[in-house]
Amino acid sequence: MMVDLEKFLREKFHFPSFRQGQKEVISSILEGKDTIAVLPTGTGKSLCYQIPGYLLQGTVIIVSPLLSLMHDQVEQLQMKGEKRAAAVNSFLSFDEKREIIQSMNTYRFLFFSPEMLERKEIIQRLKEINISLFVVDEAHCIAQWGYDFRPDYLKLGKVRRQLGNPLTLALTATAGKDVVEEIASVLQLDHWAQFVYSVDRPNIAMAAIHCSSFNSKKEYIEKMAAQLAGPGIIYFSSRKMAEEMARELEKKGIGRTAAYHGEMDSENRILVQQQFLHGQLDLICATSAFGMGINKDNVRFVIHFHMPLAIESYVQEMGRAGRDGNKSIAILLYADGDDQLAYSIAENELPTEGQIERIGEWLSDTGGFSVLEQKKESLYAYAGLNEIQGRVALHFLLNKWEEGICETEAVNHFRQFVAMRNEIKRKKINEMKRWILEKGCRREKILNYFNEQKKIKIENCCDCCGIDWKTFRRQNFSPEERQELYGWEKYLASILLK
Ligand code: ADP
Ligand code: MG
């Protein structure tokens, strides 16, 4: 197929040129090659399936890990005039879902949550339509030894096979060599083309500040939120802290602020997201539930109140700043003891040794693999599993069942798997902590972590190389505000400007 891709980009998407990697990935897809693409956050990975969606016959299926992400992508397509795009997820009413499933072949883009793709009636229907491209977005979620493993993603290899191995594109912003290989193996790709680009975001200055206490971190947040040019996102590991801080910032009149976390109902979440997107909010105090794929290109700062659990997560989260290419800053605050919170969050995601014991008991006493799916609530209650722990256990065990492994063996495998995951998580947290506490160019260390070298010298690189605070400061202070902030400004300059 001979298409002038640049012309198509200009006419259909009104972008003057491709960003790094986009044309290569699109060409690879149009040549019919299964493709794995690692492009930094904000590059425009969605375009890599949007353009083939118009140039190939049939429906593009996109698997996406989060509801908010799907919603965002569908809206983005609709804003560009695409009516044949929809998301199939547990949000939809029965009738809406039936409607989409019946007329599936009339859609150009269909987004699915992975658990939707486990439903027989959906797979059956998908088999009947012409799938032009099968896209796995945020494909690093496949990696069992990665930082953001989603058990439901493990099924995608089987789903692909059931659908007759459609042409496949896996997209992610953060994947080293091992993760790329794991993606290929889980998706059961035999031959594939891969495009891996630097994770570096030269327009984002980076700083990690070692604060003396929890309270001093809070004080930092207030002063920084007041001084920095927005809009901005402040990340917290705790829902409660996000809400509390949002209330305080709002009360002090520092900006139009809202909280965002996974426990809010979906309507409110979408509302906050939309208000932020459309400039009706200046600040979001969020948990990591906010942002994957959020399409706001003028975020000027991202602050972390708590350390993320892995460098990969940090790169993803701070990468939400400066998508427009303009100067932005990412600041991470750390107080001694913060790592303990990180360890305990990580541990909570997996069952304990005792809980695994109980899972084994339940399987032998209550009926084994064949009733696992119907009676999962009974298992969760018996073993005292939370939703996340339960999902991990369920997916793992059902996979073992499919492989023909007996219950007792499967529980042993699960025990080993959990021990391994725990070790990986601890290692990731330690790496994150080392990055915060060690001196030396922060950008270089992140690049080295992803097996890259720092090639260029960057102005406003990091706090270790020196940051000119004024570059990121608001311009419009009132004289009173200026007076009040002056001391802080000098202080910040003293830590950031080396
Ligand atoms: P990613 O998934 O890589 O983080 P997205 O696909 O969400 O990024 O795109 C980020 C933003 O970049 C979107 O607003 C999109 O419209 C824009 N974009 C994509 N490609 C281009 C391009 N070639 N030129 C300008 N803007 C682009
Ligand atoms: Mg994306």
Short mmCIF file of C-alpha atoms and ligand atoms in Angstrom, two decimals:
data_model
loop_
_atom_site.label_atom_id
_atom_site.label_comp_id
_atom_site.label_asym_id
_atom_site.label_seq_id
_atom_site.Cartn_x
_atom_site.Cartn_y
_atom_site.Cartn_z
CA MET A 1 0.00 0.00 0.00
CA MET A 2 1.48 3.33 -1.02
CA VAL A 3 0.15 6.17 1.08
CA ASP A 4 1.63 9.57 1.70
CA LEU A 5 1.52 9.37 5.49
CA GLU A 6 2.57 12.98 6.07
CA LYS A 7 -0.24 14.20 3.86
CA PHE A 8 -2.71 11.97 5.65
CA LEU A 9 -1.46 13.25 9.03
CA ARG A 10 -1.94 16.87 7.96
CA GLU A 11 -5.33 16.41 6.38
CA LYS A 12 -6.93 14.07 8.87
CA PHE A 13 -5.24 15.03 12.14
CA HIS A 14 -4.06 18.55 11.37
CA PHE A 15 -0.58 17.90 12.78
CA PRO A 16 2.30 19.36 10.74
CA SER A 17 4.68 16.44 11.21
CA PHE A 18 5.21 13.12 12.92
CA ARG A 19 6.84 12.91 16.27
CA GLN A 20 9.81 10.64 16.76
CA GLY A 21 8.94 7.03 16.08
CA GLN A 22 5.34 7.46 14.95
CA LYS A 23 5.93 7.07 11.23
CA GLU A 24 8.21 4.07 11.71
CA VAL A 25 5.65 2.29 13.87
CA ILE A 26 2.75 3.10 11.53
CA SER A 27 4.72 1.95 8.49
CA SER A 28 5.60 -1.29 10.22
CA ILE A 29 1.90 -1.94 10.93
CA LEU A 30 0.92 -1.07 7.37
CA GLU A 31 3.52 -3.58 6.16
CA GLY A 32 1.60 -6.17 8.15
CA LYS A 33 4.22 -6.74 10.84
CA ASP A 34 3.39 -7.38 14.48
CA THR A 35 5.05 -4.49 16.26
CA ILE A 36 6.21 -3.54 19.75
CA ALA A 37 6.76 0.18 20.26
CA VAL A 38 8.37 1.84 23.27
CA LEU A 39 7.85 5.60 22.95
CA PRO A 40 8.08 8.08 25.84
CA THR A 41 4.94 9.27 27.61
CA GLY A 42 3.18 11.94 25.64
CA THR A 43 4.77 11.16 22.26
CA GLY A 44 1.44 10.25 20.73
CA LYS A 45 1.33 6.50 20.83
CA SER A 46 -2.41 6.53 20.12
CA LEU A 47 -1.75 7.92 16.66
CA CYS A 48 0.16 4.72 15.92
CA TYR A 49 -3.13 2.82 15.82
CA GLN A 50 -5.40 5.68 14.82
CA ILE A 51 -3.82 6.15 11.39
CA PRO A 52 -3.77 2.42 10.54
CA GLY A 53 -7.41 2.40 11.70
CA TYR A 54 -8.23 4.64 8.76
CA LEU A 55 -5.97 2.97 6.24
CA LEU A 56 -6.83 -0.66 6.97
CA GLN A 57 -10.18 -2.38 6.46
CA GLY A 58 -12.05 -3.48 9.56
CA THR A 59 -12.14 -2.70 13.27
CA VAL A 60 -9.23 -1.79 15.54
CA ILE A 61 -9.49 -3.48 18.93
CA ILE A 62 -7.64 -1.67 21.70
CA VAL A 63 -7.05 -3.26 25.09
CA SER A 64 -6.63 -0.69 27.79
CA PRO A 65 -6.06 -1.17 31.53
CA LEU A 66 -8.12 1.69 32.93
CA LEU A 67 -11.65 2.97 32.47
CA SER A 68 -10.56 6.60 32.59
CA LEU A 69 -8.01 5.91 29.91
CA MET A 70 -10.56 4.39 27.58
CA HIS A 71 -12.99 7.17 28.13
CA ASP A 72 -10.31 9.69 27.33
CA GLN A 73 -9.28 7.97 24.13
CA VAL A 74 -12.84 7.62 22.87
CA GLU A 75 -13.47 11.27 23.57
CA GLN A 76 -10.29 12.28 21.80
CA LEU A 77 -11.41 10.37 18.71
CA GLN A 78 -14.89 11.83 18.87
CA MET A 79 -13.48 15.33 19.06
CA LYS A 80 -11.70 14.60 15.81
CA GLY A 81 -15.07 13.73 14.29
CA GLU A 82 -14.89 9.97 14.61
CA LYS A 83 -18.33 8.60 15.43
CA ARG A 84 -17.45 4.95 15.14
CA ALA A 85 -15.48 4.68 18.37
CA ALA A 86 -16.68 3.22 21.67
CA ALA A 87 -15.46 1.66 24.89
CA VAL A 88 -16.81 -1.66 26.09
CA ASN A 89 -16.44 -1.94 29.84
CA SER A 90 -18.37 -2.61 33.01
CA PHE A 91 -19.54 1.01 32.94
CA LEU A 92 -22.03 0.44 30.17
CA SER A 93 -25.62 -0.50 30.83
CA PHE A 94 -26.83 -3.85 29.61
CA ASP A 95 -28.63 -2.27 26.66
CA GLU A 96 -25.69 -0.12 25.63
CA LYS A 97 -23.43 -3.12 25.71
CA ARG A 98 -25.84 -5.23 23.68
CA GLU A 99 -26.18 -2.48 21.13
CA ILE A 100 -22.41 -2.23 20.63
CA ILE A 101 -21.91 -5.97 20.56
CA GLN A 102 -24.61 -6.42 17.94
CA SER A 103 -23.25 -3.74 15.64
CA MET A 104 -19.58 -4.39 16.37
CA ASN A 105 -18.55 -4.56 12.74
CA THR A 106 -19.71 -0.98 12.14
CA TYR A 107 -17.11 0.44 14.55
CA ARG A 108 -13.69 1.60 13.52
CA PHE A 109 -12.22 1.71 17.03
CA LEU A 110 -13.36 -0.43 19.95
CA PHE A 111 -11.73 -0.21 23.37
CA PHE A 112 -11.94 -3.12 25.78
CA SER A 113 -10.91 -3.66 29.35
CA PRO A 114 -9.04 -6.97 29.56
CA GLU A 115 -11.73 -8.61 31.69
CA MET A 116 -14.31 -7.90 28.97
CA LEU A 117 -12.19 -9.94 26.60
CA GLU A 118 -12.62 -12.95 28.85
CA ARG A 119 -16.32 -13.11 28.10
CA LYS A 120 -17.36 -15.85 25.74
CA GLU A 121 -20.10 -13.87 24.03
CA ILE A 122 -17.70 -11.04 23.27
CA ILE A 123 -14.98 -13.30 21.90
CA GLN A 124 -17.60 -15.11 19.83
CA ARG A 125 -18.79 -11.87 18.30
CA LEU A 126 -15.23 -10.61 17.71
CA LYS A 127 -14.50 -13.79 15.78
CA GLU A 128 -17.23 -12.88 13.34
CA ILE A 129 -15.93 -9.43 12.51
CA ASN A 130 -12.89 -8.30 10.59
CA ILE A 131 -10.23 -7.12 13.05
CA SER A 132 -7.77 -4.87 11.27
CA LEU A 133 -5.45 -4.43 14.25
CA PHE A 134 -5.25 -5.73 17.82
CA VAL A 135 -3.66 -3.12 20.06
CA VAL A 136 -2.37 -3.67 23.58
CA ASP A 137 -1.96 -0.24 25.16
CA GLU A 138 0.23 0.18 28.26
CA ALA A 139 1.68 -3.19 27.33
CA HIS A 140 4.21 -3.17 30.18
CA CYS A 141 1.27 -4.34 32.35
CA ILE A 142 1.95 -7.78 30.83
CA ALA A 143 5.33 -8.11 32.48
CA GLN A 144 5.10 -10.35 35.52
CA TRP A 145 8.46 -9.16 36.73
CA GLY A 146 7.66 -5.57 35.91
CA TYR A 147 6.39 -2.87 38.21
CA ASP A 148 2.77 -2.63 37.12
CA PHE A 149 1.75 -6.19 36.40
CA ARG A 150 -1.96 -6.76 35.70
CA PRO A 151 -2.94 -10.40 35.94
CA ASP A 152 -5.76 -9.91 33.41
CA TYR A 153 -3.16 -9.01 30.79
CA LEU A 154 -1.75 -12.54 30.89
CA LYS A 155 -4.84 -13.78 29.08
CA LEU A 156 -4.21 -11.63 26.06
CA GLY A 157 -2.05 -14.23 24.33
CA LYS A 158 -4.93 -16.65 24.47
CA VAL A 159 -7.39 -14.00 23.34
CA ARG A 160 -5.18 -13.23 20.37
CA ARG A 161 -5.06 -16.89 19.44
CA GLN A 162 -8.82 -17.23 19.76
CA LEU A 163 -9.22 -14.31 17.40
CA GLY A 164 -7.00 -15.99 14.81
CA ASN A 165 -3.76 -14.06 15.51
CA PRO A 166 -4.77 -10.65 14.19
CA LEU A 167 -2.08 -8.12 13.31
CA THR A 168 -0.87 -6.82 16.69
CA LEU A 169 0.62 -3.63 18.07
CA ALA A 170 1.90 -3.39 21.67
CA LEU A 171 2.50 0.12 23.02
CA THR A 172 4.26 1.28 26.17
CA ALA A 173 6.38 4.13 27.47
CA THR A 174 8.56 2.15 29.81
CA ALA A 175 10.06 -1.16 28.89
CA GLY A 176 13.63 -2.36 28.97
CA LYS A 177 14.83 -5.26 26.86
CA ASP A 178 13.47 -7.96 29.19
CA VAL A 179 10.02 -6.42 29.30
CA VAL A 180 9.87 -6.20 25.49
CA GLU A 181 10.68 -9.89 25.33
CA GLU A 182 8.06 -10.75 27.91
CA ILE A 183 5.45 -8.79 25.97
CA ALA A 184 6.28 -10.76 22.83
CA SER A 185 6.17 -14.05 24.65
CA VAL A 186 2.87 -13.46 26.45
CA LEU A 187 1.23 -12.20 23.25
CA GLN A 188 2.72 -15.22 21.47
CA LEU A 189 4.31 -13.20 18.69
CA ASP A 190 6.70 -15.27 16.57
CA HIS A 191 8.35 -12.52 14.60
CA TRP A 192 7.92 -8.91 15.41
CA ALA A 193 9.36 -5.51 14.64
CA GLN A 194 10.37 -3.38 17.59
CA PHE A 195 10.95 0.33 17.96
CA VAL A 196 12.47 1.47 21.22
CA TYR A 197 13.14 5.16 21.85
CA SER A 198 14.67 7.07 24.73
CA VAL A 199 12.63 7.58 27.89
CA ASP A 200 14.24 11.00 28.34
CA ARG A 201 12.08 14.11 28.51
CA PRO A 202 14.61 16.93 28.16
CA ASN A 203 12.06 19.68 28.80
CA ILE A 204 11.32 18.40 32.31
CA ALA A 205 13.69 19.51 35.06
CA MET A 206 13.96 17.02 37.92
CA ALA A 207 14.49 17.56 41.61
CA ALA A 208 14.35 15.30 44.62
CA ILE A 209 14.30 17.06 47.96
CA HIS A 210 15.13 15.35 51.22
CA CYS A 211 12.85 17.04 53.77
CA SER A 212 13.28 16.90 57.52
CA SER A 213 9.77 15.71 58.37
CA PHE A 214 6.24 15.01 57.24
CA ASN A 215 5.22 18.52 58.22
CA SER A 216 8.01 20.11 56.32
CA LYS A 217 6.87 18.21 53.24
CA LYS A 218 3.41 19.70 53.68
CA GLU A 219 4.87 23.14 54.00
CA TYR A 220 6.88 22.58 50.84
CA ILE A 221 3.78 21.57 48.93
CA GLU A 222 1.92 24.70 49.95
CA LYS A 223 4.73 27.04 49.06
CA MET A 224 5.54 25.32 45.82
CA ALA A 225 1.94 25.11 44.71
CA ALA A 226 1.69 28.84 45.38
CA GLN A 227 4.89 29.73 43.55
CA LEU A 228 5.05 27.43 40.58
CA ALA A 229 3.38 28.21 37.30
CA GLY A 230 0.52 25.73 36.87
CA PRO A 231 -1.41 23.74 36.09
CA GLY A 232 0.07 21.02 38.25
CA ILE A 233 -0.47 17.55 39.61
CA ILE A 234 0.52 16.51 43.13
CA TYR A 235 0.75 12.79 43.71
CA PHE A 236 0.13 11.01 47.00
CA SER A 237 0.23 7.35 47.96
CA SER A 238 -2.70 7.80 50.28
CA ARG A 239 -6.24 8.70 49.34
CA LYS A 240 -6.77 10.45 52.62
CA MET A 241 -3.70 12.64 52.20
CA ALA A 242 -4.75 13.59 48.67
CA GLU A 243 -8.15 14.70 49.92
CA GLU A 244 -6.78 16.50 52.96
CA MET A 245 -4.17 18.39 50.95
CA ALA A 246 -6.70 19.33 48.26
CA ARG A 247 -8.94 20.79 50.96
CA GLU A 248 -6.08 22.73 52.54
CA LEU A 249 -4.80 24.18 49.30
CA GLU A 250 -8.30 25.17 48.29
CA LYS A 251 -8.93 26.74 51.69
CA LYS A 252 -5.74 28.76 51.50
CA GLY A 253 -6.77 30.03 48.10
CA ILE A 254 -3.68 28.65 46.42
CA GLY A 255 -5.55 27.44 43.38
CA ARG A 256 -8.68 25.81 42.14
CA THR A 257 -7.95 22.36 43.50
CA ALA A 258 -9.61 18.96 43.49
CA ALA A 259 -8.72 15.49 44.70
CA TYR A 260 -8.75 12.43 42.49
CA HIS A 261 -8.44 8.80 43.54
CA GLY A 262 -9.69 5.35 42.72
CA GLU A 263 -12.30 5.23 45.47
CA MET A 264 -14.26 8.16 44.08
CA ASP A 265 -17.27 7.15 42.06
CA SER A 266 -16.74 7.13 38.35
CA GLU A 267 -18.92 10.15 37.66
CA ASN A 268 -16.89 12.36 39.98
CA ARG A 269 -13.66 11.03 38.60
CA ILE A 270 -14.65 11.87 35.07
CA LEU A 271 -15.89 15.28 36.17
CA VAL A 272 -12.59 16.19 37.86
CA GLN A 273 -10.63 14.90 34.91
CA GLN A 274 -12.70 16.96 32.49
CA GLN A 275 -12.47 20.12 34.59
CA PHE A 276 -8.70 19.79 34.78
CA LEU A 277 -8.48 19.06 31.06
CA HIS A 278 -10.51 22.16 30.23
CA GLY A 279 -8.62 24.52 32.52
CA GLN A 280 -11.31 24.85 35.19
CA LEU A 281 -8.98 23.42 37.83
CA ASP A 282 -5.36 24.43 38.48
CA LEU A 283 -4.29 21.64 40.78
CA ILE A 284 -5.07 18.00 41.20
CA CYS A 285 -4.13 16.16 44.37
CA ALA A 286 -4.19 12.59 43.15
CA THR A 287 -3.22 9.03 43.76
CA SER A 288 -1.60 7.08 40.96
CA ALA A 289 -5.12 6.31 39.70
CA PHE A 290 -4.90 9.68 37.96
CA GLY A 291 -3.15 10.14 34.74
CA MET A 292 -2.26 7.09 32.73
CA GLY A 293 -2.97 8.42 29.28
CA ILE A 294 -4.40 11.72 30.47
CA ASN A 295 -4.22 14.02 27.56
CA LYS A 296 -3.46 17.41 28.98
CA ASP A 297 -0.45 18.82 27.29
CA ASN A 298 0.26 21.96 29.34
CA VAL A 299 0.85 20.48 32.81
CA ARG A 300 3.74 22.59 34.12
CA PHE A 301 4.66 20.70 37.26
CA VAL A 302 4.29 17.31 38.87
CA ILE A 303 5.12 17.01 42.56
CA HIS A 304 5.31 13.77 44.48
CA PHE A 305 4.46 13.92 48.15
CA HIS A 306 5.26 10.22 48.53
CA MET A 307 7.82 8.22 46.63
CA PRO A 308 6.48 5.98 43.86
CA LEU A 309 7.17 2.27 44.20
CA ALA A 310 9.45 2.06 41.18
CA ILE A 311 11.52 4.25 38.90
CA GLU A 312 9.28 3.13 36.03
CA SER A 313 6.22 4.52 37.82
CA TYR A 314 8.06 7.74 38.55
CA VAL A 315 9.01 8.21 34.91
CA GLN A 316 5.40 7.60 33.88
CA GLU A 317 3.94 9.97 36.45
CA MET A 318 6.36 12.84 36.07
CA GLY A 319 6.04 12.40 32.31
CA ARG A 320 2.57 13.90 32.55
CA ALA A 321 4.28 17.29 32.74
CA GLY A 322 5.28 19.21 29.67
CA ARG A 323 3.75 17.17 26.90
CA ASP A 324 3.60 20.34 24.83
CA GLY A 325 7.40 20.41 24.92
CA ASN A 326 7.53 23.57 27.03
CA LYS A 327 9.65 23.84 30.15
CA SER A 328 8.22 21.97 33.12
CA ILE A 329 9.44 20.64 36.43
CA ALA A 330 9.08 17.41 38.40
CA ILE A 331 9.80 17.47 42.13
CA LEU A 332 9.88 14.52 44.48
CA LEU A 333 9.73 15.06 48.23
CA TYR A 334 11.18 12.52 50.60
CA ALA A 335 11.28 12.34 54.38
CA ASP A 336 12.97 9.56 56.34
CA GLY A 337 10.59 6.68 56.82
CA ASP A 338 8.69 7.23 53.56
CA ASP A 339 10.17 4.01 52.26
CA GLN A 340 8.29 2.12 55.01
CA LEU A 341 4.98 3.29 53.58
CA ALA A 342 6.14 2.16 50.15
CA TYR A 343 7.02 -1.33 51.43
CA SER A 344 3.71 -1.72 53.19
CA ILE A 345 1.72 -0.63 50.12
CA ALA A 346 3.64 -3.13 48.03
CA GLU A 347 3.02 -5.94 50.50
CA ASN A 348 -0.68 -5.23 50.61
CA GLU A 349 -1.04 -6.02 46.93
CA LEU A 350 -0.18 -9.68 47.44
CA PRO A 351 -1.50 -12.35 49.81
CA THR A 352 0.60 -13.22 52.84
CA GLU A 353 2.06 -16.66 53.54
CA GLY A 354 -0.87 -17.36 55.91
CA GLN A 355 -3.44 -16.29 53.35
CA ILE A 356 -1.89 -18.57 50.74
CA GLU A 357 -2.20 -21.39 53.25
CA ARG A 358 -5.91 -20.61 53.57
CA ILE A 359 -6.32 -20.53 49.79
CA GLY A 360 -4.90 -24.06 49.71
CA GLU A 361 -7.35 -25.17 52.42
CA TRP A 362 -10.29 -23.62 50.63
CA LEU A 363 -9.38 -25.33 47.37
CA SER A 364 -9.17 -28.77 48.94
CA ASP A 365 -12.21 -28.40 51.24
CA THR A 366 -14.65 -26.34 49.23
CA GLY A 367 -14.36 -27.83 45.82
CA GLY A 368 -11.28 -26.93 43.84
CA PHE A 369 -10.69 -25.20 40.52
CA SER A 370 -14.04 -25.95 38.94
CA VAL A 371 -15.98 -23.72 41.36
CA LEU A 372 -13.27 -21.11 41.85
CA GLU A 373 -14.79 -18.57 39.54
CA GLN A 374 -18.40 -18.80 40.80
CA LYS A 375 -17.45 -18.94 44.45
CA LYS A 376 -14.62 -16.45 44.47
CA GLU A 377 -16.33 -14.28 47.09
CA SER A 378 -16.32 -17.25 49.43
CA LEU A 379 -12.60 -17.72 48.84
CA TYR A 380 -11.90 -14.02 49.39
CA ALA A 381 -13.80 -14.12 52.67
CA TYR A 382 -12.23 -17.38 53.85
CA ALA A 383 -8.67 -16.24 53.15
CA GLY A 384 -9.31 -12.61 54.03
CA LEU A 385 -8.20 -11.34 50.63
CA ASN A 386 -8.76 -7.80 49.48
CA GLU A 387 -9.90 -7.14 45.93
CA ILE A 388 -6.38 -6.79 44.49
CA GLN A 389 -5.01 -9.84 46.30
CA GLY A 390 -8.07 -11.82 45.27
CA ARG A 391 -7.71 -10.94 41.61
CA VAL A 392 -4.04 -11.87 41.54
CA ALA A 393 -4.76 -15.24 43.19
CA LEU A 394 -7.74 -16.00 40.97
CA HIS A 395 -5.97 -15.27 37.70
CA PHE A 396 -2.89 -17.15 38.67
CA LEU A 397 -4.78 -20.24 39.78
CA LEU A 398 -7.14 -20.32 36.81
CA ASN A 399 -4.16 -20.11 34.49
CA LYS A 400 -2.59 -23.09 36.23
CA TRP A 401 -5.85 -24.98 35.89
CA GLU A 402 -5.80 -24.34 32.18
CA GLU A 403 -2.24 -25.63 32.02
CA GLY A 404 -3.50 -28.86 33.57
CA ILE A 405 -1.75 -28.44 36.91
CA CYS A 406 -3.48 -29.81 40.04
CA GLU A 407 -4.65 -27.63 42.95
CA THR A 408 -1.89 -28.52 45.41
CA GLU A 409 0.84 -27.93 42.83
CA ALA A 410 -0.80 -24.69 41.72
CA VAL A 411 -0.80 -23.36 45.27
CA ASN A 412 2.89 -24.21 45.53
CA HIS A 413 3.56 -22.35 42.30
CA PHE A 414 1.53 -19.45 43.62
CA ARG A 415 3.60 -19.34 46.80
CA GLN A 416 6.77 -19.12 44.74
CA PHE A 417 5.24 -16.52 42.47
CA VAL A 418 4.25 -14.32 45.41
CA ALA A 419 7.69 -14.61 46.99
CA MET A 420 9.24 -13.60 43.68
CA ARG A 421 6.88 -10.66 43.17
CA ASN A 422 7.57 -9.44 46.70
CA GLU A 423 11.27 -9.58 46.11
CA ILE A 424 10.97 -7.67 42.85
CA LYS A 425 8.84 -5.02 44.49
CA ARG A 426 11.28 -4.55 47.34
CA LYS A 427 14.11 -4.26 44.86
CA LYS A 428 12.23 -1.64 42.85
CA ILE A 429 11.52 0.42 45.96
CA ASN A 430 15.17 0.25 46.98
CA GLU A 431 16.23 1.45 43.54
CA MET A 432 13.81 4.35 43.78
CA LYS A 433 15.11 5.25 47.22
CA ARG A 434 18.70 5.10 46.06
CA TRP A 435 17.87 7.45 43.20
CA ILE A 436 16.40 9.94 45.66
CA LEU A 437 19.21 9.85 48.20
CA GLU A 438 22.28 9.58 46.00
CA LYS A 439 23.82 12.69 44.56
CA GLY A 440 24.80 12.89 40.92
CA CYS A 441 22.90 13.78 37.76
CA ARG A 442 19.39 12.42 38.24
CA ARG A 443 18.62 12.30 34.54
CA GLU A 444 21.71 10.30 33.81
CA LYS A 445 20.77 7.78 36.49
CA ILE A 446 17.28 7.31 35.11
CA LEU A 447 18.68 6.85 31.61
CA ASN A 448 21.21 4.32 32.86
CA TYR A 449 18.42 2.48 34.61
CA PHE A 450 16.81 1.94 31.19
CA ASN A 451 20.17 0.98 29.66
CA GLU A 452 20.62 4.35 27.99
CA GLN A 453 23.39 6.90 28.08
CA LYS A 454 22.97 10.62 28.62
CA LYS A 455 24.09 12.18 25.38
CA ILE A 456 23.31 15.86 25.65
CA LYS A 457 23.82 18.51 28.27
CA ILE A 458 20.54 20.07 29.30
CA GLU A 459 19.89 23.44 30.80
CA ASN A 460 17.76 23.01 33.93
CA CYS A 461 18.58 19.33 34.05
CA CYS A 462 18.18 18.41 37.71
CA ASP A 463 18.83 19.72 41.20
CA CYS A 464 22.24 18.07 41.20
CA CYS A 465 23.28 19.79 37.95
CA GLY A 466 21.44 23.00 38.93
CA ILE A 467 17.99 24.39 38.21
CA ASP A 468 17.12 28.02 37.75
CA TRP A 469 14.03 28.27 39.90
CA LYS A 470 12.76 31.42 38.18
CA THR A 471 12.12 29.51 34.96
CA PHE A 472 9.26 27.63 36.59
CA ARG A 473 7.81 30.32 38.79
CA ARG A 474 4.49 32.07 38.36
CA GLN A 475 4.83 35.57 36.98
CA ASN A 476 1.73 37.24 38.37
CA PHE A 477 2.23 37.67 42.12
CA SER A 478 0.59 40.48 44.03
CA PRO A 479 3.02 42.60 46.08
CA GLU A 480 1.75 41.03 49.32
CA GLU A 481 2.18 37.55 47.99
CA ARG A 482 5.63 38.44 46.79
CA GLN A 483 6.57 39.68 50.23
CA GLU A 484 5.36 36.51 51.86
CA LEU A 485 6.98 34.20 49.38
CA TYR A 486 10.28 35.97 49.12
CA GLY A 487 12.02 34.02 51.84
CA TRP A 488 10.88 30.74 50.41
CA GLU A 489 11.93 31.67 46.98
CA LYS A 490 15.43 32.33 48.16
CA TYR A 491 15.43 29.07 50.03
CA LEU A 492 14.28 27.07 47.02
CA ALA A 493 16.81 28.77 44.81
CA SER A 494 19.47 27.80 47.32
CA ILE A 495 18.64 24.11 47.12
CA LEU A 496 17.96 23.95 43.43
CA LEU A 497 20.57 26.25 41.94
CA LYS A 498 23.97 24.68 42.38
P1 ADP B 1 1.00 8.73 24.70
O1 ADP B 1 0.00 7.61 24.66
O2 ADP B 1 2.23 8.41 23.92
O3 ADP B 1 1.34 9.14 26.09
P2 ADP B 1 -1.07 10.22 23.36
O4 ADP B 1 -1.31 9.29 22.25
O5 ADP B 1 -2.08 10.24 24.45
O6 ADP B 1 0.37 9.99 24.00
O7 ADP B 1 -0.88 11.67 22.72
C1 ADP B 1 -0.47 12.79 23.44
C2 ADP B 1 -0.84 14.06 22.71
O8 ADP B 1 -0.01 14.28 21.56
C3 ADP B 1 -2.26 14.08 22.19
O9 ADP B 1 -2.86 15.31 22.52
C4 ADP B 1 -2.11 13.96 20.69
O10 ADP B 1 -3.17 14.56 19.99
C5 ADP B 1 -0.81 14.67 20.45
N1 ADP B 1 -0.09 14.24 19.23
C6 ADP B 1 0.06 12.99 18.79
N2 ADP B 1 0.80 12.96 17.66
C7 ADP B 1 1.14 14.24 17.38
C8 ADP B 1 1.92 14.87 16.34
N3 ADP B 1 2.49 14.18 15.37
N4 ADP B 1 2.04 16.20 16.40
C9 ADP B 1 1.48 16.91 17.39
N5 ADP B 1 0.73 16.39 18.39
C10 ADP B 1 0.57 15.06 18.41
MG MG B 2 -1.15 6.41 25.73
#
